[in-house]
Amino acid sequence: MRRAVLKEAAKRFPWLANVTLYGCLFAGGDLVHQLIAQKEHMDWKHTRNVAIVAISFQGNFNYFWLRALERRFPGKSAGMVFRKLLLDQSFASPLATSVFYTGVSFLEGKEDVLEDWREKFFNTWKTGLMYWPFMQFLNFVLMPLYMRTAFMGCCAFLWATFLCFSRQNGDGTAGSLEMHQEAAEMHYIAKSICSSSFL
C-alpha cells in the first residue's frame, strides 16, 4: 500500500517527490554520521545546513540533470549508459561535491568557504569513483526516469554519511573513515574501562 502511494506521488508530482525524498535522505545521512560518531548532543544546525544544500541544489540539480542526460542519450544500450556514466562522473559528481563542501561552509558562516573544498575535494571525488559509477549504472539501467532522483537519494543516504564524516573528521578518503572508526572504538573501550574502574 505504502509503495503504491509513493509510486503514484512520484508519477503525479515527480519534481516535488524526488527532490523532497532526496533532501530528506541526504539529511538523514548527516544524522547517521552523528550517531555513529557517538556525539553527546545532536548538531541540528549542521543537519539543517546539509538539508538546505541537499534540497536547494543537489536534489534539484540531479532531477534536471538526469532528465537532460536521458534526452541527450536516450535508452539503456551499453553505449548510451556508458556516455551517461562518463558525463555524470566527470561533470555532475565534481560539481555536487564542490557545492556540498562550499555550501555547508557558507551556511555555517565560515570565513574561508573554500577551505574544506581545497583540502578534501580531490580525495572525495576519487572515493566517489569507487561508489557512484556502480550506483548510477543501476540507476540508468533499472530505474524509470521518474524515479531516478529518488533512487539517487537512497544511494546518497550512505554517501552523505561519508561526506559529513569527511567534512568534520576526515580527509575525503575511505581510509580515513576506517581510521576514525578504529579510534572511536578505542575511545569507547577506554571510556568503558574508566567508568567501570570508578564504580
Short mmCIF file of C-alpha atoms in Angstrom, two decimals:
data_model
loop_
_atom_site.label_atom_id
_atom_site.label_comp_id
_atom_site.label_asym_id
_atom_site.label_seq_id
_atom_site.Cartn_x
_atom_site.Cartn_y
_atom_site.Cartn_z
CA MET A 1 0.00 0.00 0.00
CA ARG A 2 2.69 2.50 1.05
CA ARG A 3 4.79 1.63 -2.00
CA ALA A 4 1.82 2.22 -4.31
CA VAL A 5 1.16 5.62 -2.74
CA LEU A 6 4.81 6.65 -3.13
CA LYS A 7 4.88 5.42 -6.72
CA GLU A 8 1.71 7.35 -7.55
CA ALA A 9 3.05 10.51 -5.87
CA ALA A 10 6.29 10.21 -7.84
CA LYS A 11 4.31 9.93 -11.08
CA ARG A 12 1.87 12.77 -10.34
CA PHE A 13 4.35 15.15 -8.68
CA PRO A 14 7.75 13.92 -9.88
CA TRP A 15 9.76 17.03 -9.07
CA LEU A 16 8.34 17.50 -5.56
CA ALA A 17 8.50 13.81 -4.65
CA ASN A 18 12.03 13.28 -5.96
CA VAL A 19 13.59 16.45 -4.56
CA THR A 20 11.92 16.11 -1.16
CA LEU A 21 12.90 12.46 -0.79
CA TYR A 22 16.46 13.22 -1.93
CA GLY A 23 16.83 16.05 0.59
CA CYS A 24 15.39 14.06 3.49
CA LEU A 25 17.59 11.06 2.80
CA PHE A 26 20.69 13.24 2.44
CA ALA A 27 19.95 14.98 5.75
CA GLY A 28 19.35 11.54 7.26
CA GLY A 29 22.90 10.66 6.26
CA ASP A 30 24.15 13.50 8.45
CA LEU A 31 22.09 12.22 11.38
CA VAL A 32 23.55 8.74 10.93
CA HIS A 33 27.06 10.24 10.87
CA GLN A 34 26.39 11.98 14.16
CA LEU A 35 25.01 8.79 15.73
CA ILE A 36 27.98 6.74 14.52
CA ALA A 37 30.37 9.41 15.81
CA GLN A 38 28.65 9.00 19.20
CA LYS A 39 28.27 12.71 19.69
CA GLU A 40 26.96 13.79 23.07
CA HIS A 41 24.48 16.23 21.51
CA MET A 42 23.00 16.24 18.04
CA ASP A 43 24.09 19.21 15.95
CA TRP A 44 20.72 20.07 14.44
CA LYS A 45 22.11 23.21 12.79
CA HIS A 46 24.54 21.10 10.80
CA THR A 47 21.74 18.74 9.77
CA ARG A 48 19.65 21.76 8.75
CA ASN A 49 22.53 23.12 6.66
CA VAL A 50 23.04 19.75 4.97
CA ALA A 51 19.29 19.57 4.22
CA ILE A 52 19.28 23.10 2.76
CA VAL A 53 22.16 22.26 0.41
CA ALA A 54 20.60 18.90 -0.50
CA ILE A 55 17.15 20.28 -1.26
CA SER A 56 18.05 23.67 -2.76
CA PHE A 57 20.84 22.45 -5.00
CA GLN A 58 21.59 18.75 -5.14
CA GLY A 59 18.07 17.37 -5.34
CA ASN A 60 17.04 19.96 -7.93
CA PHE A 61 20.25 19.66 -9.91
CA ASN A 62 20.03 15.87 -10.06
CA TYR A 63 16.36 15.97 -11.02
CA PHE A 64 17.03 18.14 -14.08
CA TRP A 65 20.47 16.66 -14.82
CA LEU A 66 19.16 13.11 -15.08
CA ARG A 67 16.40 14.23 -17.44
CA ALA A 68 18.88 16.14 -19.60
CA LEU A 69 21.12 13.07 -19.81
CA GLU A 70 18.16 10.92 -20.84
CA ARG A 71 17.11 13.40 -23.53
CA ARG A 72 20.65 13.59 -24.93
CA PHE A 73 21.44 9.86 -24.60
CA PRO A 74 18.10 8.02 -24.60
CA GLY A 75 17.77 4.35 -23.82
CA LYS A 76 19.60 1.65 -21.95
CA SER A 77 22.05 0.35 -24.52
CA ALA A 78 25.63 -0.16 -23.36
CA GLY A 79 26.86 2.83 -25.37
CA MET A 80 24.21 5.20 -24.05
CA VAL A 81 24.67 4.09 -20.44
CA PHE A 82 28.45 4.48 -20.77
CA ARG A 83 28.04 8.03 -22.10
CA LYS A 84 25.69 8.93 -19.24
CA LEU A 85 28.11 7.48 -16.69
CA LEU A 86 31.09 9.29 -18.19
CA LEU A 87 29.35 12.67 -18.18
CA ASP A 88 27.85 12.11 -14.76
CA GLN A 89 31.18 11.28 -13.13
CA SER A 90 33.23 13.90 -14.97
CA PHE A 91 30.80 16.82 -14.60
CA ALA A 92 27.94 16.26 -12.14
CA SER A 93 29.88 14.46 -9.42
CA PRO A 94 32.63 17.11 -9.06
CA LEU A 95 30.02 19.87 -9.14
CA ALA A 96 27.81 18.26 -6.47
CA THR A 97 30.81 17.56 -4.23
CA SER A 98 32.03 21.14 -4.60
CA VAL A 99 28.62 22.58 -3.78
CA PHE A 100 28.34 20.37 -0.70
CA TYR A 101 31.66 21.48 0.77
CA THR A 102 31.28 25.16 -0.07
CA GLY A 103 27.53 25.36 0.58
CA VAL A 104 27.64 23.90 4.08
CA SER A 105 30.69 26.05 4.90
CA PHE A 106 28.84 29.14 3.68
CA LEU A 107 25.74 28.32 5.74
CA GLU A 108 27.92 27.82 8.82
CA GLY A 109 29.39 31.28 8.30
CA LYS A 110 32.96 30.11 7.79
CA GLU A 111 35.35 32.89 6.85
CA ASP A 112 37.02 30.75 4.16
CA VAL A 113 34.22 28.79 2.49
CA LEU A 114 36.73 27.09 0.16
CA GLU A 115 38.90 25.63 2.94
CA ASP A 116 37.18 22.22 3.13
CA TRP A 117 36.92 22.11 -0.65
CA ARG A 118 40.65 22.74 -1.13
CA GLU A 119 41.62 20.15 1.48
CA LYS A 120 39.14 17.37 0.67
CA PHE A 121 37.59 17.73 -2.78
CA PHE A 122 40.01 15.65 -4.84
CA ASN A 123 40.13 12.77 -2.35
CA THR A 124 36.35 12.82 -2.01
CA TRP A 125 35.84 12.77 -5.77
CA LYS A 126 38.26 9.82 -6.11
CA THR A 127 36.45 7.99 -3.31
CA GLY A 128 33.15 8.68 -5.07
CA LEU A 129 34.51 6.99 -8.19
CA MET A 130 34.54 3.75 -6.20
CA TYR A 131 30.83 4.13 -5.37
CA TRP A 132 28.83 6.30 -7.74
CA PRO A 133 29.54 4.67 -11.12
CA PHE A 134 28.06 1.41 -9.85
CA MET A 135 25.03 3.10 -8.30
CA GLN A 136 24.42 5.21 -11.38
CA PHE A 137 24.79 2.17 -13.63
CA LEU A 138 21.95 0.52 -11.69
CA ASN A 139 20.01 3.78 -11.84
CA PHE A 140 20.34 4.18 -15.61
CA VAL A 141 19.63 0.53 -16.37
CA LEU A 142 16.93 -0.41 -13.86
CA MET A 143 15.03 2.71 -12.82
CA PRO A 144 12.37 4.56 -14.80
CA LEU A 145 13.20 8.21 -15.35
CA TYR A 146 10.58 9.49 -12.90
CA MET A 147 12.25 7.54 -10.05
CA ARG A 148 15.93 8.20 -10.78
CA THR A 149 16.41 11.16 -8.46
CA ALA A 150 14.70 9.27 -5.63
CA PHE A 151 16.95 6.27 -6.27
CA MET A 152 19.96 8.60 -6.16
CA GLY A 153 18.64 9.90 -2.85
CA CYS A 154 18.66 6.37 -1.45
CA CYS A 155 22.25 5.94 -2.62
CA ALA A 156 23.09 9.43 -1.36
CA PHE A 157 21.97 8.45 2.14
CA LEU A 158 25.16 6.39 2.50
CA TRP A 159 27.22 8.91 0.58
CA ALA A 160 26.00 11.79 2.76
CA THR A 161 27.04 9.86 5.85
CA PHE A 162 30.54 9.61 4.37
CA LEU A 163 30.57 13.26 3.21
CA CYS A 164 29.53 14.56 6.62
CA PHE A 165 32.18 12.44 8.29
CA SER A 166 34.77 13.61 5.78
CA ARG A 167 33.86 17.24 6.23
CA GLN A 168 34.07 17.11 10.02
CA ASN A 169 36.67 14.43 10.75
CA GLY A 170 38.27 13.02 7.63
CA ASP A 171 40.26 13.92 4.58
CA GLY A 172 37.87 12.65 1.90
CA THR A 173 39.36 9.16 1.69
CA ALA A 174 37.71 5.88 2.64
CA GLY A 175 40.85 5.05 4.65
CA SER A 176 40.29 7.99 6.99
CA LEU A 177 36.84 6.61 7.77
CA GLU A 178 38.35 3.29 8.82
CA MET A 179 40.97 5.01 11.00
CA HIS A 180 38.30 7.19 12.60
CA GLN A 181 36.12 4.17 13.32
CA GLU A 182 39.03 2.39 15.00
CA ALA A 183 39.78 5.49 17.08
CA ALA A 184 36.10 5.77 18.07
CA GLU A 185 36.09 2.13 19.16
CA MET A 186 39.25 2.65 21.22
CA HIS A 187 37.70 5.76 22.80
CA TYR A 188 34.57 3.77 23.67
CA ILE A 189 36.64 0.96 25.21
CA ALA A 190 38.74 3.42 27.22
CA LYS A 191 35.63 5.24 28.39
CA SER A 192 34.05 1.93 29.45
CA ILE A 193 37.17 0.88 31.35
CA CYS A 194 37.47 4.24 33.10
CA SER A 195 33.82 4.36 34.09
CA SER A 196 33.84 0.76 35.39
CA SER A 197 37.03 1.32 37.39
CA PHE A 198 35.38 4.17 39.31
CA LEU A 199 32.33 2.11 40.26
#
